[in-house]
Amino acid sequence: MKTNDVILQTATKVVFFIIFLFSIHIFFVGHYAPGGGFVGGLLTTGAIVLLLLAFDLKTIQQILPFNFTIVTAIGLVLALSTAGASIFFNVPFFTHAYDDFNLPLFGKTSLHTAMFFDSGVYLVVVGSAITIIQSIGGDD
């Protein structure tokens, strides 16, 4: 079904980026405040669903030419390998490691292994939710 609502499509183009940037913010503050990979992934999924409501499925597949099944698989591998990497260092499973680095644009920044795990969770949430929504919406 192709919609022809110009107001909805125009507003969606702006609101999509606001929601997406907020999801990235929620992802990065997840170590110190509520948020993280799951909530950030849900917000990104909501932004993509908003695009699907304003435009049709084929248009969105042209805009976002990702195979979301592969995105899910990459997220699973990333999350499980982050959790399992602690075994190679002979520490308990899911042991958290962090250190402070001086990055060029960000200055002194603390990097955590939990961020890699959250990245995997983020990709799994976005990939699985969009795969389900595309499979349901693609039947018409």
PDB file of C-alpha atoms in Angstrom, residues 13-132:
ATOM      1  CA  LYS A  13      11.883  12.831   7.577  1.00  0.00           C
ATOM      2  CA  VAL A  14      12.651  15.256  10.418  1.00  0.00           C
ATOM      3  CA  VAL A  15      11.339  13.184  13.330  1.00  0.00           C
ATOM      4  CA  PHE A  16      13.222  10.086  12.168  1.00  0.00           C
ATOM      5  CA  PHE A  17      16.583  11.785  12.637  1.00  0.00           C
ATOM      6  CA  ILE A  18      15.574  13.223  16.022  1.00  0.00           C
ATOM      7  CA  ILE A  19      14.541   9.781  17.281  1.00  0.00           C
ATOM      8  CA  PHE A  20      17.631   8.147  15.778  1.00  0.00           C
ATOM      9  CA  LEU A  21      20.022  10.660  17.355  1.00  0.00           C
ATOM     10  CA  PHE A  22      18.226  10.278  20.690  1.00  0.00           C
ATOM     11  CA  SER A  23      18.643   6.507  20.438  1.00  0.00           C
ATOM     12  CA  ILE A  24      22.391   6.966  19.892  1.00  0.00           C
ATOM     13  CA  HIS A  25      22.500   9.252  22.954  1.00  0.00           C
ATOM     14  CA  ILE A  26      20.588   6.692  25.031  1.00  0.00           C
ATOM     15  CA  PHE A  27      22.979   4.001  23.828  1.00  0.00           C
ATOM     16  CA  PHE A  28      26.082   5.891  24.951  1.00  0.00           C
ATOM     17  CA  VAL A  29      24.764   7.020  28.343  1.00  0.00           C
ATOM     18  CA  GLY A  30      23.613   3.505  29.153  1.00  0.00           C
ATOM     19  CA  HIS A  31      26.682   2.782  31.253  1.00  0.00           C
ATOM     20  CA  TYR A  32      25.996   5.566  33.730  1.00  0.00           C
ATOM     21  CA  ALA A  33      22.227   6.166  33.420  1.00  0.00           C
ATOM     22  CA  PRO A  34      19.161   4.194  32.301  1.00  0.00           C
ATOM     23  CA  GLY A  35      19.478   3.169  28.678  1.00  0.00           C
ATOM     24  CA  GLY A  36      21.949   1.098  26.732  1.00  0.00           C
ATOM     25  CA  GLY A  37      21.767  -1.247  23.800  1.00  0.00           C
ATOM     26  CA  PHE A  38      18.263  -2.598  24.328  1.00  0.00           C
ATOM     27  CA  VAL A  39      16.541   0.756  24.793  1.00  0.00           C
ATOM     28  CA  GLY A  40      18.602   2.382  22.046  1.00  0.00           C
ATOM     29  CA  GLY A  41      17.717  -0.473  19.703  1.00  0.00           C
ATOM     30  CA  LEU A  42      14.032  -0.127  20.502  1.00  0.00           C
ATOM     31  CA  LEU A  43      14.153   3.607  19.750  1.00  0.00           C
ATOM     32  CA  THR A  44      15.902   2.976  16.438  1.00  0.00           C
ATOM     33  CA  THR A  45      13.309   0.338  15.593  1.00  0.00           C
ATOM     34  CA  GLY A  46      10.569   2.837  16.416  1.00  0.00           C
ATOM     35  CA  ALA A  47      12.148   5.377  14.070  1.00  0.00           C
ATOM     36  CA  ILE A  48      12.286   2.815  11.259  1.00  0.00           C
ATOM     37  CA  VAL A  49       8.673   1.797  11.919  1.00  0.00           C
ATOM     38  CA  LEU A  50       7.715   5.469  11.616  1.00  0.00           C
ATOM     39  CA  LEU A  51       9.377   5.473   8.196  1.00  0.00           C
ATOM     40  CA  LEU A  52       7.422   2.340   7.289  1.00  0.00           C
ATOM     41  CA  LEU A  53       4.152   4.031   8.263  1.00  0.00           C
ATOM     42  CA  ALA A  54       4.890   7.128   6.196  1.00  0.00           C
ATOM     43  CA  PHE A  55       6.319   5.355   3.180  1.00  0.00           C
ATOM     44  CA  ASP A  56       5.844   1.878   1.729  1.00  0.00           C
ATOM     45  CA  LEU A  57       7.999  -1.179   2.411  1.00  0.00           C
ATOM     46  CA  LYS A  58       9.783  -1.138  -0.966  1.00  0.00           C
ATOM     47  CA  THR A  59      10.828   2.500  -0.513  1.00  0.00           C
ATOM     48  CA  ILE A  60      12.252   1.747   2.926  1.00  0.00           C
ATOM     49  CA  GLN A  61      14.107  -1.289   1.593  1.00  0.00           C
ATOM     50  CA  GLN A  62      15.706   0.965  -1.019  1.00  0.00           C
ATOM     51  CA  ILE A  63      16.630   3.579   1.610  1.00  0.00           C
ATOM     52  CA  LEU A  64      17.960   1.010   4.111  1.00  0.00           C
ATOM     53  CA  PRO A  65      19.362  -1.804   1.926  1.00  0.00           C
ATOM     54  CA  PHE A  66      20.377  -3.964   4.879  1.00  0.00           C
ATOM     55  CA  ASN A  67      19.608  -7.627   5.333  1.00  0.00           C
ATOM     56  CA  PHE A  68      18.366  -7.357   8.908  1.00  0.00           C
ATOM     57  CA  THR A  69      18.798 -11.097   9.443  1.00  0.00           C
ATOM     58  CA  ILE A  70      22.529 -10.604   8.932  1.00  0.00           C
ATOM     59  CA  VAL A  71      22.421  -7.572  11.259  1.00  0.00           C
ATOM     60  CA  THR A  72      20.897  -9.830  13.918  1.00  0.00           C
ATOM     61  CA  ALA A  73      23.595 -12.452  13.378  1.00  0.00           C
ATOM     62  CA  ILE A  74      26.389  -9.864  13.614  1.00  0.00           C
ATOM     63  CA  GLY A  75      24.887  -8.569  16.850  1.00  0.00           C
ATOM     64  CA  LEU A  76      24.694 -12.059  18.326  1.00  0.00           C
ATOM     65  CA  VAL A  77      28.297 -12.796  17.429  1.00  0.00           C
ATOM     66  CA  LEU A  78      29.444  -9.466  18.883  1.00  0.00           C
ATOM     67  CA  ALA A  79      27.539  -9.898  22.154  1.00  0.00           C
ATOM     68  CA  LEU A  80      28.520 -13.517  22.667  1.00  0.00           C
ATOM     69  CA  SER A  81      32.162 -12.962  21.759  1.00  0.00           C
ATOM     70  CA  THR A  82      32.375 -10.024  24.175  1.00  0.00           C
ATOM     71  CA  ALA A  83      30.929 -12.123  26.957  1.00  0.00           C
ATOM     72  CA  GLY A  84      33.060 -15.130  26.042  1.00  0.00           C
ATOM     73  CA  ALA A  85      36.314 -13.202  25.667  1.00  0.00           C
ATOM     74  CA  SER A  86      36.703 -13.245  29.416  1.00  0.00           C
ATOM     75  CA  ILE A  87      37.301 -16.997  29.230  1.00  0.00           C
ATOM     76  CA  PHE A  88      40.462 -16.406  27.169  1.00  0.00           C
ATOM     77  CA  PHE A  89      41.812 -14.084  29.869  1.00  0.00           C
ATOM     78  CA  ASN A  90      41.093 -16.689  32.557  1.00  0.00           C
ATOM     79  CA  VAL A  91      38.583 -14.541  34.430  1.00  0.00           C
ATOM     80  CA  PRO A  92      34.929 -15.342  35.217  1.00  0.00           C
ATOM     81  CA  PHE A  93      32.347 -15.180  32.404  1.00  0.00           C
ATOM     82  CA  PHE A  94      31.026 -11.652  31.700  1.00  0.00           C
ATOM     83  CA  THR A  95      33.868  -9.987  33.602  1.00  0.00           C
ATOM     84  CA  HIS A  96      33.758  -6.265  32.923  1.00  0.00           C
ATOM     85  CA  ALA A  97      36.948  -4.452  31.905  1.00  0.00           C
ATOM     86  CA  TYR A  98      37.544  -0.763  31.299  1.00  0.00           C
ATOM     87  CA  ASP A  99      40.278   1.791  30.981  1.00  0.00           C
ATOM     88  CA  ASP A 100      40.665   5.488  30.294  1.00  0.00           C
ATOM     89  CA  PHE A 101      41.961   6.628  26.904  1.00  0.00           C
ATOM     90  CA  ASN A 102      42.743  10.015  25.425  1.00  0.00           C
ATOM     91  CA  LEU A 103      40.838  10.057  22.119  1.00  0.00           C
ATOM     92  CA  PRO A 104      41.397  12.855  19.561  1.00  0.00           C
ATOM     93  CA  LEU A 105      37.846  14.275  19.379  1.00  0.00           C
ATOM     94  CA  PHE A 106      36.453  13.155  22.730  1.00  0.00           C
ATOM     95  CA  GLY A 107      39.426  13.835  25.004  1.00  0.00           C
ATOM     96  CA  LYS A 108      39.848  11.609  28.039  1.00  0.00           C
ATOM     97  CA  THR A 109      37.269   8.865  27.598  1.00  0.00           C
ATOM     98  CA  SER A 110      36.547   5.704  29.526  1.00  0.00           C
ATOM     99  CA  LEU A 111      36.017   2.680  27.257  1.00  0.00           C
ATOM    100  CA  HIS A 112      34.243  -0.397  28.611  1.00  0.00           C
ATOM    101  CA  THR A 113      33.818  -3.928  27.326  1.00  0.00           C
ATOM    102  CA  ALA A 114      30.152  -3.517  28.200  1.00  0.00           C
ATOM    103  CA  MET A 115      29.887  -1.073  25.295  1.00  0.00           C
ATOM    104  CA  PHE A 116      30.775  -3.857  22.845  1.00  0.00           C
ATOM    105  CA  PHE A 117      28.174  -6.095  24.465  1.00  0.00           C
ATOM    106  CA  ASP A 118      25.591  -3.291  24.259  1.00  0.00           C
ATOM    107  CA  SER A 119      26.470  -2.807  20.579  1.00  0.00           C
ATOM    108  CA  GLY A 120      25.627  -6.445  19.981  1.00  0.00           C
ATOM    109  CA  VAL A 121      22.357  -6.130  21.883  1.00  0.00           C
ATOM    110  CA  TYR A 122      21.521  -2.985  19.895  1.00  0.00           C
ATOM    111  CA  LEU A 123      22.074  -4.794  16.583  1.00  0.00           C
ATOM    112  CA  VAL A 124      20.082  -7.852  17.711  1.00  0.00           C
ATOM    113  CA  VAL A 125      17.107  -5.735  18.798  1.00  0.00           C
ATOM    114  CA  VAL A 126      17.042  -3.658  15.606  1.00  0.00           C
ATOM    115  CA  GLY A 127      17.672  -6.624  13.315  1.00  0.00           C
ATOM    116  CA  SER A 128      15.153  -8.998  14.837  1.00  0.00           C
ATOM    117  CA  ALA A 129      12.384  -6.413  15.243  1.00  0.00           C
ATOM    118  CA  ILE A 130      12.705  -5.083  11.701  1.00  0.00           C
ATOM    119  CA  THR A 131      12.894  -8.633  10.293  1.00  0.00           C
ATOM    120  CA  ILE A 132       9.625  -9.483  12.057  1.00  0.00           C
TER     121      ILE A 132
END
